[in-house]
Short mmCIF file of C-alpha atoms and ligand atoms in Angstrom, two decimals:
data_model
loop_
_atom_site.label_atom_id
_atom_site.label_comp_id
_atom_site.label_asym_id
_atom_site.label_seq_id
_atom_site.Cartn_x
_atom_site.Cartn_y
_atom_site.Cartn_z
CA UNK C 1 171.73 130.64 45.68
CA UNK C 2 170.25 128.81 47.81
CA UNK C 3 173.33 128.14 49.70
CA UNK C 4 174.25 131.25 50.41
CA UNK C 5 171.17 132.37 52.30
CA UNK C 6 171.83 128.91 54.08
CA UNK C 7 175.15 130.45 55.24
CA UNK C 8 173.49 133.74 56.27
CA UNK C 9 170.93 132.00 57.92
CA UNK C 10 173.48 130.23 59.69
CA UNK C 11 175.91 133.43 60.58
CA UNK C 12 172.21 135.36 61.63
CA UNK C 13 171.48 132.51 64.38
CA UNK C 14 173.70 130.70 65.62
CA UNK C 15 176.36 131.56 67.98
CA UNK C 16 179.81 131.94 66.75
CA UNK C 17 182.48 132.29 68.53
CA UNK C 18 185.98 133.61 66.90
CA UNK C 19 189.05 133.28 67.06
CA UNK C 20 190.22 136.97 68.40
CA UNK C 21 192.95 137.44 65.86
CA UNK C 22 191.19 137.67 63.13
CA UNK C 23 190.22 140.38 61.04
CA UNK C 24 192.25 142.72 63.08
CA UNK C 25 193.94 145.42 61.71
CA UNK C 26 197.91 146.03 61.75
CA UNK C 27 197.34 148.72 63.85
CA UNK C 28 195.31 147.39 65.85
CA UNK C 29 197.67 144.18 66.37
CA UNK C 30 200.20 146.84 67.50
CA UNK C 31 198.19 147.77 69.79
CA UNK C 32 197.45 144.24 71.33
CA UNK C 33 201.46 143.38 71.21
CA UNK C 34 202.22 146.77 73.09
CA UNK C 35 199.39 146.25 75.62
CA UNK C 36 201.00 142.81 76.50
CA UNK C 37 204.55 143.78 76.54
CA UNK C 38 203.35 146.91 79.18
CA UNK C 39 201.51 143.91 81.28
CA UNK C 40 204.71 141.55 81.18
CA UNK C 41 206.42 144.32 82.50
CA UNK C 42 204.37 144.95 85.93
CA UNK C 43 204.50 141.45 86.25
CA UNK C 44 208.09 141.00 86.48
CA UNK C 45 207.70 143.63 88.83
CA UNK C 46 205.32 142.29 91.60
CA UNK C 47 205.30 138.67 91.60
CA UNK C 48 203.51 138.93 95.58
CA UNK C 49 200.55 140.64 96.48
CA UNK C 50 202.35 143.43 98.83
CA UNK C 51 204.98 144.17 95.37
CA UNK C 52 201.56 144.06 92.98
CA UNK C 53 199.54 146.35 95.62
CA UNK C 54 202.96 148.79 95.83
CA UNK C 55 203.06 148.20 91.69
CA UNK C 56 199.51 149.53 91.44
CA UNK C 57 199.72 152.39 93.56
CA UNK C 58 202.67 154.05 92.02
CA UNK C 59 200.28 153.22 88.56
CA UNK C 60 197.38 155.14 90.31
CA UNK C 61 199.89 157.89 91.42
CA UNK C 62 201.59 158.62 88.24
CA UNK C 63 197.83 159.16 86.48
CA UNK C 64 196.36 161.67 89.21
CA UNK C 65 195.19 159.22 91.71
CA UNK C 66 195.51 160.67 95.85
CA UNK C 67 195.06 159.01 98.97
CA UNK C 68 191.42 159.78 99.87
CA UNK C 69 193.09 161.13 103.36
CA UNK C 70 194.47 163.69 101.42
CA UNK C 71 191.00 165.35 100.88
CA UNK C 72 188.58 166.86 103.19
CA UNK C 73 185.84 167.09 100.51
CA UNK C 74 185.37 165.32 96.84
CA UNK C 75 184.00 166.20 93.65
CA UNK C 76 182.59 164.87 90.82
CA UNK C 77 186.03 164.07 88.48
CA UNK C 78 188.04 163.37 91.63
CA UNK C 79 190.68 160.94 91.51
CA UNK C 80 191.48 158.97 94.69
CA UNK C 81 192.70 155.55 95.80
CA UNK C 82 192.47 154.01 99.63
CA UNK C 83 195.40 151.34 100.88
CA UNK C 84 194.79 148.90 103.45
CA UNK C 85 197.55 146.86 104.79
CA UNK C 86 199.75 147.30 101.72
CA UNK C 87 197.41 144.45 100.81
CA UNK C 88 194.13 145.80 99.32
CA UNK C 89 194.09 149.33 97.23
CA UNK C 90 191.04 150.60 96.16
CA UNK C 91 190.59 152.89 93.19
CA UNK C 92 187.75 155.57 92.38
CA UNK C 93 186.74 158.05 90.02
CA UNK C 94 184.12 160.25 91.56
CA UNK C 95 180.44 160.28 89.15
CA UNK C 96 178.71 162.96 88.47
CA UNK C 97 175.47 161.01 89.66
CA UNK C 98 174.68 160.36 93.64
CA UNK C 99 176.00 157.43 94.97
CA UNK C 100 172.48 155.88 95.77
CA UNK C 101 172.36 155.54 91.94
CA UNK C 102 174.91 152.72 92.33
CA UNK C 103 178.60 152.05 91.73
CA UNK C 104 180.52 150.26 88.75
CA UNK C 105 182.78 148.11 90.19
CA UNK C 106 185.76 145.75 88.51
CA UNK C 107 187.27 143.25 91.53
CA UNK C 108 190.32 141.27 90.82
CA UNK C 109 192.69 139.74 93.26
CA UNK C 110 196.34 140.29 93.71
CA UNK C 111 197.60 137.34 96.01
CA UNK C 112 198.70 134.15 94.24
CA UNK C 113 199.78 130.60 95.39
CA UNK C 114 202.80 129.96 96.87
CA UNK C 115 205.25 128.52 98.62
CA UNK C 116 205.14 129.82 102.67
CA UNK C 117 207.54 129.48 105.00
CA UNK C 118 206.84 127.52 108.31
CA UNK C 119 207.15 129.59 111.40
CA UNK C 120 210.35 127.86 112.34
CA UNK C 121 211.68 126.65 108.99
CA UNK C 122 215.65 126.24 108.80
CA UNK C 123 217.08 123.12 109.74
CA UNK C 124 220.27 120.96 109.26
CA UNK C 125 219.74 117.46 107.18
CA UNK C 126 222.67 115.16 106.16
CA UNK C 127 224.72 117.68 105.01
CA UNK C 128 222.07 120.17 103.72
CA UNK C 129 220.28 123.32 105.74
CA UNK C 130 216.81 123.40 104.31
CA UNK C 131 213.54 125.65 105.07
CA UNK C 132 210.47 123.80 105.93
CA UNK C 133 206.86 125.51 104.09
CA UNK C 134 203.78 125.60 104.33
CA UNK C 135 201.85 126.21 100.67
CA UNK C 136 199.47 128.92 100.09
CA UNK C 137 196.07 128.53 98.14
CA UNK C 138 195.46 125.15 95.45
CA UNK C 139 199.15 124.21 94.03
CA UNK C 140 199.82 121.12 92.81
CA UNK C 141 202.55 119.79 94.48
CA UNK C 142 204.58 118.00 92.34
CA UNK C 143 205.00 120.76 89.99
CA UNK C 144 206.97 122.72 92.26
CA UNK C 145 210.06 120.87 93.10
CA UNK C 146 213.30 121.36 90.62
CA UNK C 147 212.48 124.39 89.25
CA UNK C 148 214.45 127.78 90.22
CA UNK C 149 212.62 129.51 93.44
CA UNK C 150 213.20 133.39 94.82
CA UNK C 151 212.48 134.65 97.76
CA UNK C 152 210.09 137.36 98.65
CA UNK C 153 209.09 138.82 101.76
CA UNK C 154 209.20 140.70 105.13
CA UNK C 155 210.76 140.04 108.74
CA UNK C 156 209.94 142.24 111.74
CA UNK C 157 211.93 142.11 114.81
CA UNK C 158 210.15 142.52 117.76
CA UNK C 159 211.18 146.05 117.78
CA UNK C 160 209.33 146.59 114.91
CA UNK C 161 212.12 147.34 112.74
CA UNK C 162 210.96 145.99 109.28
CA UNK C 163 213.61 144.29 107.12
CA UNK C 164 211.80 143.62 103.38
CA UNK C 165 214.16 140.39 101.57
CA UNK C 166 214.34 139.71 97.71
CA UNK C 167 216.36 136.96 96.81
CA UNK C 168 217.02 135.12 93.79
CA UNK C 169 215.85 137.68 91.00
CA UNK C 170 218.80 139.53 89.60
CA UNK C 171 220.32 138.59 87.51
CA UNK C 172 223.87 136.34 88.78
CA UNK C 173 222.10 135.76 92.08
CA UNK C 174 221.50 132.64 93.42
CA UNK C 175 218.62 131.18 93.43
CA UNK C 176 216.36 128.30 95.38
CA UNK C 177 214.86 124.76 95.38
CA UNK C 178 213.03 121.96 96.39
CA UNK C 179 214.67 118.12 95.27
CA UNK C 180 212.63 115.32 93.55
CA UNK C 181 213.92 111.51 92.97
CA UNK C 182 215.62 110.50 90.41
CA UNK C 183 213.48 108.24 87.48
CA UNK C 184 216.05 105.46 88.40
CA UNK C 185 215.31 105.72 92.63
CA UNK C 186 211.48 106.93 91.99
CA UNK C 187 210.12 103.36 91.75
CA UNK C 188 208.01 103.78 94.85
CA UNK C 189 206.92 107.31 94.13
CA UNK C 190 205.56 106.09 91.12
CA UNK C 191 202.94 104.34 92.86
CA UNK C 192 201.36 107.29 94.69
CA UNK C 193 198.43 108.75 93.18
CA UNK C 194 199.42 112.34 91.26
CA UNK C 195 197.97 114.66 93.73
CA UNK C 196 200.62 112.74 96.95
CA UNK C 197 203.67 112.69 94.05
CA UNK C 198 204.91 115.46 96.14
CA UNK C 199 203.82 115.81 99.96
CA UNK C 200 203.41 118.66 101.76
CA UNK C 201 206.12 117.93 103.93
CA UNK C 202 208.07 116.90 101.51
CA UNK C 203 208.44 120.55 99.83
CA UNK C 204 211.46 121.44 101.57
CA UNK C 205 213.82 124.33 100.35
CA UNK C 206 217.57 123.64 100.04
CA UNK C 207 219.85 126.66 101.35
CA UNK C 208 222.99 125.72 101.91
CA UNK C 209 226.08 122.93 102.15
CA UNK C 210 229.21 124.97 103.77
CA UNK C 211 229.42 123.98 107.60
CA UNK C 212 230.44 126.50 109.77
CA UNK C 213 233.94 125.02 111.19
CA UNK C 214 234.88 127.65 114.17
CA UNK C 215 232.34 126.07 116.20
CA UNK C 216 232.09 122.76 118.17
CA UNK C 217 228.30 122.80 117.82
CA UNK C 218 226.01 120.73 116.24
CA UNK C 219 224.02 121.65 113.06
CA UNK C 220 227.21 123.77 111.54
CA UNK C 221 225.44 123.83 108.30
CA UNK C 222 222.17 125.93 109.62
CA UNK C 223 224.44 128.18 112.06
CA UNK C 224 226.35 129.15 108.45
CA UNK C 225 223.81 129.99 106.53
CA UNK C 226 222.04 132.04 110.16
CA UNK C 227 225.39 133.65 110.42
CA UNK C 228 225.24 134.53 106.77
CA UNK C 229 221.14 135.84 107.10
CA UNK C 230 222.42 137.59 110.05
CA UNK C 231 225.19 139.85 108.28
CA UNK C 232 222.89 140.92 105.29
CA UNK C 233 219.33 140.77 107.99
CA UNK C 234 220.82 141.44 110.96
CA UNK C 235 218.06 138.53 112.29
CA UNK C 236 218.73 135.52 114.11
CA UNK C 237 215.88 132.45 114.30
CA UNK C 238 213.56 133.44 116.43
CA UNK C 239 213.10 136.53 113.73
CA UNK C 240 211.18 134.07 111.30
CA UNK C 241 208.32 133.91 113.93
CA UNK C 242 207.52 137.39 112.89
CA UNK C 243 207.94 137.07 109.03
CA UNK C 244 206.09 136.72 106.28
CA UNK C 245 208.33 134.66 103.06
CA UNK C 246 207.14 133.47 100.43
CA UNK C 247 208.60 131.54 97.67
CA UNK C 248 207.84 131.93 93.95
CA UNK C 249 209.03 130.65 90.77
CA UNK C 250 212.70 132.55 89.95
CA UNK C 251 211.98 132.87 86.10
CA UNK C 252 210.27 135.79 84.67
CA UNK C 253 207.33 136.43 82.66
CA UNK C 254 207.58 136.22 78.71
CA UNK C 255 205.56 135.86 75.59
CA UNK C 256 204.93 132.28 74.54
CA UNK C 257 204.69 130.62 71.25
CA UNK C 258 206.53 131.19 67.71
CA UNK C 259 203.79 133.74 66.98
CA UNK C 260 203.99 135.71 70.26
CA UNK C 261 200.37 134.89 70.67
CA UNK C 262 200.48 134.23 74.53
CA UNK C 263 202.08 135.60 77.77
CA UNK C 264 203.62 132.45 79.94
CA UNK C 265 204.07 133.43 83.36
CA UNK C 266 203.46 132.90 87.75
CA UNK C 267 201.00 134.48 88.74
CA UNK C 268 198.71 135.50 86.26
CA UNK C 269 195.80 134.28 88.39
CA UNK C 270 194.85 137.21 88.87
CA UNK C 271 197.11 139.45 88.33
CA UNK C 272 196.16 139.57 84.43
CA UNK C 273 192.56 141.23 86.15
CA UNK C 274 194.14 143.21 88.64
CA UNK C 275 196.59 144.38 85.56
CA UNK C 276 193.62 145.19 83.04
CA UNK C 277 191.19 146.18 85.35
CA UNK C 278 193.36 148.92 86.60
CA UNK C 279 194.45 150.06 83.32
CA UNK C 280 190.53 150.35 82.49
CA UNK C 281 189.70 152.65 85.02
CA UNK C 282 192.77 154.67 84.23
CA UNK C 283 190.99 155.49 81.20
CA UNK C 284 187.91 157.11 82.99
CA UNK C 285 187.37 160.77 83.37
CA UNK C 286 184.18 162.04 84.10
CA UNK C 287 181.81 158.60 84.88
CA UNK C 288 178.71 159.14 85.20
CA UNK C 289 178.75 156.69 88.00
CA UNK C 290 181.29 156.64 90.86
CA UNK C 291 184.07 154.01 89.69
CA UNK C 292 185.74 151.69 91.57
CA UNK C 293 188.37 149.54 91.30
CA UNK C 294 189.15 146.56 93.87
CA UNK C 295 192.39 145.34 93.85
CA UNK C 296 192.20 142.91 96.67
CA UNK C 297 193.82 139.73 99.23
CA UNK C 298 193.46 136.04 100.52
CA UNK C 299 191.25 134.79 97.49
CA UNK C 300 192.85 131.91 97.33
CA UNK C 301 192.54 131.00 100.87
CA UNK C 302 188.63 131.69 101.50
CA UNK C 303 188.40 135.55 101.04
CA UNK C 304 188.55 135.90 104.72
CA UNK C 305 190.22 137.78 106.98
CA UNK C 306 190.74 141.71 107.04
CA UNK C 307 192.07 141.83 103.82
CA UNK C 308 190.15 139.78 101.82
CA UNK C 309 186.99 140.46 100.76
CA UNK C 310 184.61 139.37 103.87
CA UNK C 311 186.34 141.86 105.72
CA UNK C 312 184.34 145.34 105.81
CA UNK C 313 186.83 147.34 104.86
CA UNK C 314 185.27 148.23 101.04
CA UNK C 315 182.84 150.08 103.38
CA UNK C 316 184.66 151.99 105.05
CA UNK C 317 186.04 153.20 102.05
CA UNK C 318 182.68 153.81 100.34
CA UNK C 319 181.10 155.49 103.71
CA UNK C 320 184.48 157.39 103.53
CA UNK C 321 183.32 158.91 100.16
CA UNK C 322 179.81 159.39 101.15
CA UNK C 323 180.85 161.87 103.93
CA UNK C 324 183.70 163.95 102.22
CA UNK C 325 180.72 164.12 99.05
CA UNK C 326 178.17 165.08 101.47
CA UNK C 327 175.64 162.31 100.60
CA UNK C 328 176.18 159.56 103.72
CA UNK C 329 172.75 159.46 105.74
CA UNK C 330 171.53 156.76 108.09
CA UNK C 331 171.39 152.98 105.74
CA UNK C 332 172.93 154.81 102.73
CA UNK C 333 176.03 152.61 102.81
CA UNK C 334 173.19 149.57 101.51
CA UNK C 335 171.21 151.36 99.52
CA UNK C 336 174.37 152.48 97.65
CA UNK C 337 174.69 148.73 97.16
CA UNK C 338 171.73 146.87 96.53
CA UNK C 339 172.13 149.86 93.19
CA UNK C 340 175.75 148.90 92.23
CA UNK C 341 177.03 146.73 89.70
CA UNK C 342 180.24 144.68 89.78
CA UNK C 343 182.60 142.10 87.53
CA UNK C 344 184.19 140.18 89.14
CA UNK C 345 187.05 140.04 87.25
CA UNK C 346 189.07 136.45 87.97
CA UNK C 347 190.78 133.97 85.50
CA UNK C 348 188.28 130.58 84.19
CA UNK C 349 189.90 127.49 83.20
CA UNK C 350 190.67 127.46 79.55
CA UNK C 351 190.05 123.95 77.47
CA UNK C 352 192.74 122.71 76.62
CA UNK C 353 193.41 120.02 73.99
CA UNK C 354 195.50 118.05 75.63
CA UNK C 355 193.61 117.03 77.97
CA UNK C 356 189.79 117.53 76.37
CA UNK C 357 188.49 114.94 78.84
CA UNK C 358 187.42 117.33 82.08
CA UNK C 359 185.71 119.80 79.66
CA UNK C 360 182.59 119.96 78.06
CA UNK C 361 183.47 121.58 74.55
CA UNK C 362 180.27 123.99 74.72
CA UNK C 363 180.45 125.66 77.72
CA UNK C 364 184.32 126.10 78.03
CA UNK C 365 186.30 128.95 77.82
CA UNK C 366 188.71 128.98 74.88
CA UNK C 367 192.20 130.81 74.83
CA UNK C 368 192.32 133.97 72.46
CA UNK C 369 188.40 134.07 72.05
CA UNK C 370 187.88 137.06 74.16
CA UNK C 371 186.69 137.77 77.59
CA UNK C 372 184.73 135.10 79.60
CA UNK C 373 181.43 135.89 81.57
CA UNK C 374 180.32 132.86 83.47
CA UNK C 375 177.15 133.40 84.50
CA UNK C 376 177.03 130.70 87.95
CA UNK C 377 180.32 129.46 89.83
CA UNK C 378 179.85 126.62 92.80
CA UNK C 379 180.29 122.76 92.48
CA UNK C 380 177.59 120.14 91.97
CA UNK C 381 173.99 121.55 91.44
CA UNK C 382 175.56 124.81 91.80
CA UNK C 383 176.18 124.63 94.90
CA UNK C 384 177.53 127.17 97.28
CA UNK C 385 177.58 129.19 94.00
CA UNK C 386 177.06 133.28 93.23
CA UNK C 387 174.46 133.88 89.78
CA UNK C 388 173.70 136.42 88.35
CA UNK C 389 170.68 137.97 87.03
CA UNK C 390 169.49 136.99 83.26
CA UNK C 391 168.69 140.89 83.13
CA UNK C 392 172.31 141.47 84.59
CA UNK C 393 173.86 139.48 82.30
CA UNK C 394 172.04 141.29 79.31
CA UNK C 395 173.15 144.10 80.60
CA UNK C 396 176.47 143.53 80.82
CA UNK C 397 176.56 142.02 77.45
CA UNK C 398 175.07 145.17 75.83
CA UNK C 399 177.80 147.55 77.36
CA UNK C 400 180.33 144.61 75.44
CA UNK C 401 178.35 144.69 72.04
CA UNK C 402 178.66 148.91 72.26
CA UNK C 403 182.32 148.95 72.77
CA UNK C 404 182.68 146.20 70.97
CA UNK C 405 183.91 143.78 73.50
CA UNK C 406 184.82 139.91 72.51
CA UNK C 407 182.94 138.27 75.02
CA UNK C 408 182.22 134.22 75.22
CA UNK C 409 180.84 132.38 77.93
CA UNK C 410 181.30 129.49 79.99
CA UNK C 411 181.56 127.45 83.43
CA UNK C 412 184.80 125.90 84.56
CA UNK C 413 184.80 122.09 83.65
CA UNK C 414 181.94 119.67 83.35
CA UNK C 415 179.09 119.11 85.32
CA UNK C 416 180.05 117.27 88.49
CA UNK C 417 183.73 117.05 87.45
CA UNK C 418 185.02 120.06 88.94
CA UNK C 419 184.21 124.20 89.15
CA UNK C 420 185.13 126.80 91.94
CA UNK C 421 184.71 130.07 93.81
CA UNK C 422 185.16 133.93 93.31
CA UNK C 423 184.35 136.16 95.50
CA UNK C 424 181.18 137.19 93.64
CA UNK C 425 178.98 135.90 96.72
CA UNK C 426 180.65 138.09 99.04
CA UNK C 427 179.87 141.23 96.97
CA UNK C 428 176.49 139.66 95.94
CA UNK C 429 175.45 139.14 99.73
CA UNK C 430 176.35 142.79 100.12
CA UNK C 431 173.23 143.40 97.42
CA UNK C 432 175.29 144.53 94.48
CA UNK C 433 174.43 142.62 91.04
CA UNK C 434 177.88 140.61 90.56
CA UNK C 435 178.96 138.49 87.51
CA UNK C 436 182.32 136.47 87.10
CA UNK C 437 184.04 138.26 84.44
CA UNK C 438 187.60 137.21 83.30
CA UNK C 439 189.98 135.91 81.05
CA UNK C 440 190.71 132.08 80.07
CA UNK C 441 194.21 130.83 81.91
CA UNK C 442 196.07 127.93 80.76
CA UNK C 443 197.37 125.78 83.68
CA UNK C 444 195.64 127.77 86.04
CA UNK C 445 197.47 127.92 89.70
CA UNK C 446 201.15 126.41 88.14
CA UNK C 447 204.73 127.70 88.12
CA UNK C 448 204.22 129.18 84.60
CA UNK C 449 200.89 130.31 83.65
CA UNK C 450 199.17 131.05 79.98
CA UNK C 451 197.24 133.61 78.73
CA UNK C 452 196.10 134.98 75.69
CA UNK C 453 197.64 138.22 74.63
CA UNK C 454 194.15 139.14 72.36
CA UNK C 455 192.12 138.31 75.72
CA UNK C 456 194.44 140.52 77.99
CA UNK C 457 193.62 143.76 75.38
CA UNK C 458 188.97 142.43 75.30
CA UNK C 459 189.74 142.64 79.39
CA UNK C 460 190.97 145.69 78.95
CA UNK C 461 188.72 147.35 76.64
CA UNK C 462 185.48 145.68 78.54
CA UNK C 463 186.25 146.39 81.98
CA UNK C 464 187.10 150.19 80.70
CA UNK C 465 183.22 149.90 79.38
CA UNK C 466 181.98 148.44 82.35
CA UNK C 467 183.17 151.75 84.83
CA UNK C 468 182.01 153.69 81.73
CA UNK C 469 178.39 152.72 81.58
MN1 MN R 1 191.98 133.60 91.18
MN1 MN R 2 193.58 130.86 91.89
#
């Protein structure tokens, strides 16, 4: 009896993070697996930020959202989107309440770490033609060698003609790769620190080996590759100057584990939040406050530029809604922002049992235990980090609890051992209440990142509930 009472008390007083798969009905499990399959399909359709924006826009259009420029006036319940430079997408469902009461936003980023080409990339060396590259975002370079890579992007000729390129995704199509030394010859390389195991200038992509014979020119292999590219795309070497070509893992995202409980794939940081935030807003029909889903760009390189979250494009979109709902007045934008609430939807590092030393277990996000709230970010003394107020965290908790969303709270790694930043502060600086709220992710920024299907489903439920309440 006493034993029972003690258990009861513990149940009542202790924070008890439960495995998200426990106590699920078969129907719920089916929903979780089905949602994950749809997510995997989305991931495989869009590997770059532009592809994800295109795919997301398509989903919005199929669910009754229309370009805001199609409207002369807007009313409660209208579903609109705005696209910026094919790299940002803002979707809104207009609320009943005046905009001045504030907005409900969920903001994710569509860009992921990858290998970009240099401006003059193509060269020939010792029987090969290769591309010189400059990586984008925080990659661990040694992870990007000896894996199949595909090419995605755009070349724009000086006359403005746009040529879309994708190579290496189709079954049976050739792929690309970056070489590494055999263990037999890596004695000296092995002495390097892991972070320098492969250097930036060693990330050279193999393109081919066949020389173009009908010439006396040097660099016959490079010439042959350029000839092939000219025949296929009509380009010459100088056209790389005005191109955006990205190399990403050529393999597909898929289920992981004997129990298929996880998803492994490239670009889940932060396309997993893009998808769940997007699916969440599709369910919003007549919200009290205007609900907004943001898919931004350039998060991985510091939020800057005319497609990063520091740009004023969000202001432009909100001002257009204010105009078209006839609510715009001087300083209205600032008032709207200062009453707005945001979930900064970005992944966080999940506890890894193979590398426990960098985590403080009690304050680490765990795979499969639900969506993760991070009250603050920053490094060493919360430096340069955004922090949500206790009042706002309580409000978000309440929304999640009422909607039965499984959530946990955590920070990224041990104190003074690491940390990171998200776009949270860029929105907080506009006067909004913001909290980081995303999924735990294992092997972050690697070519094969890992999420839990149960967390994906909980994120979707969490974002939907947040837009609504
Ligand atoms: Mn991220
Ligand atoms: Mn990232």
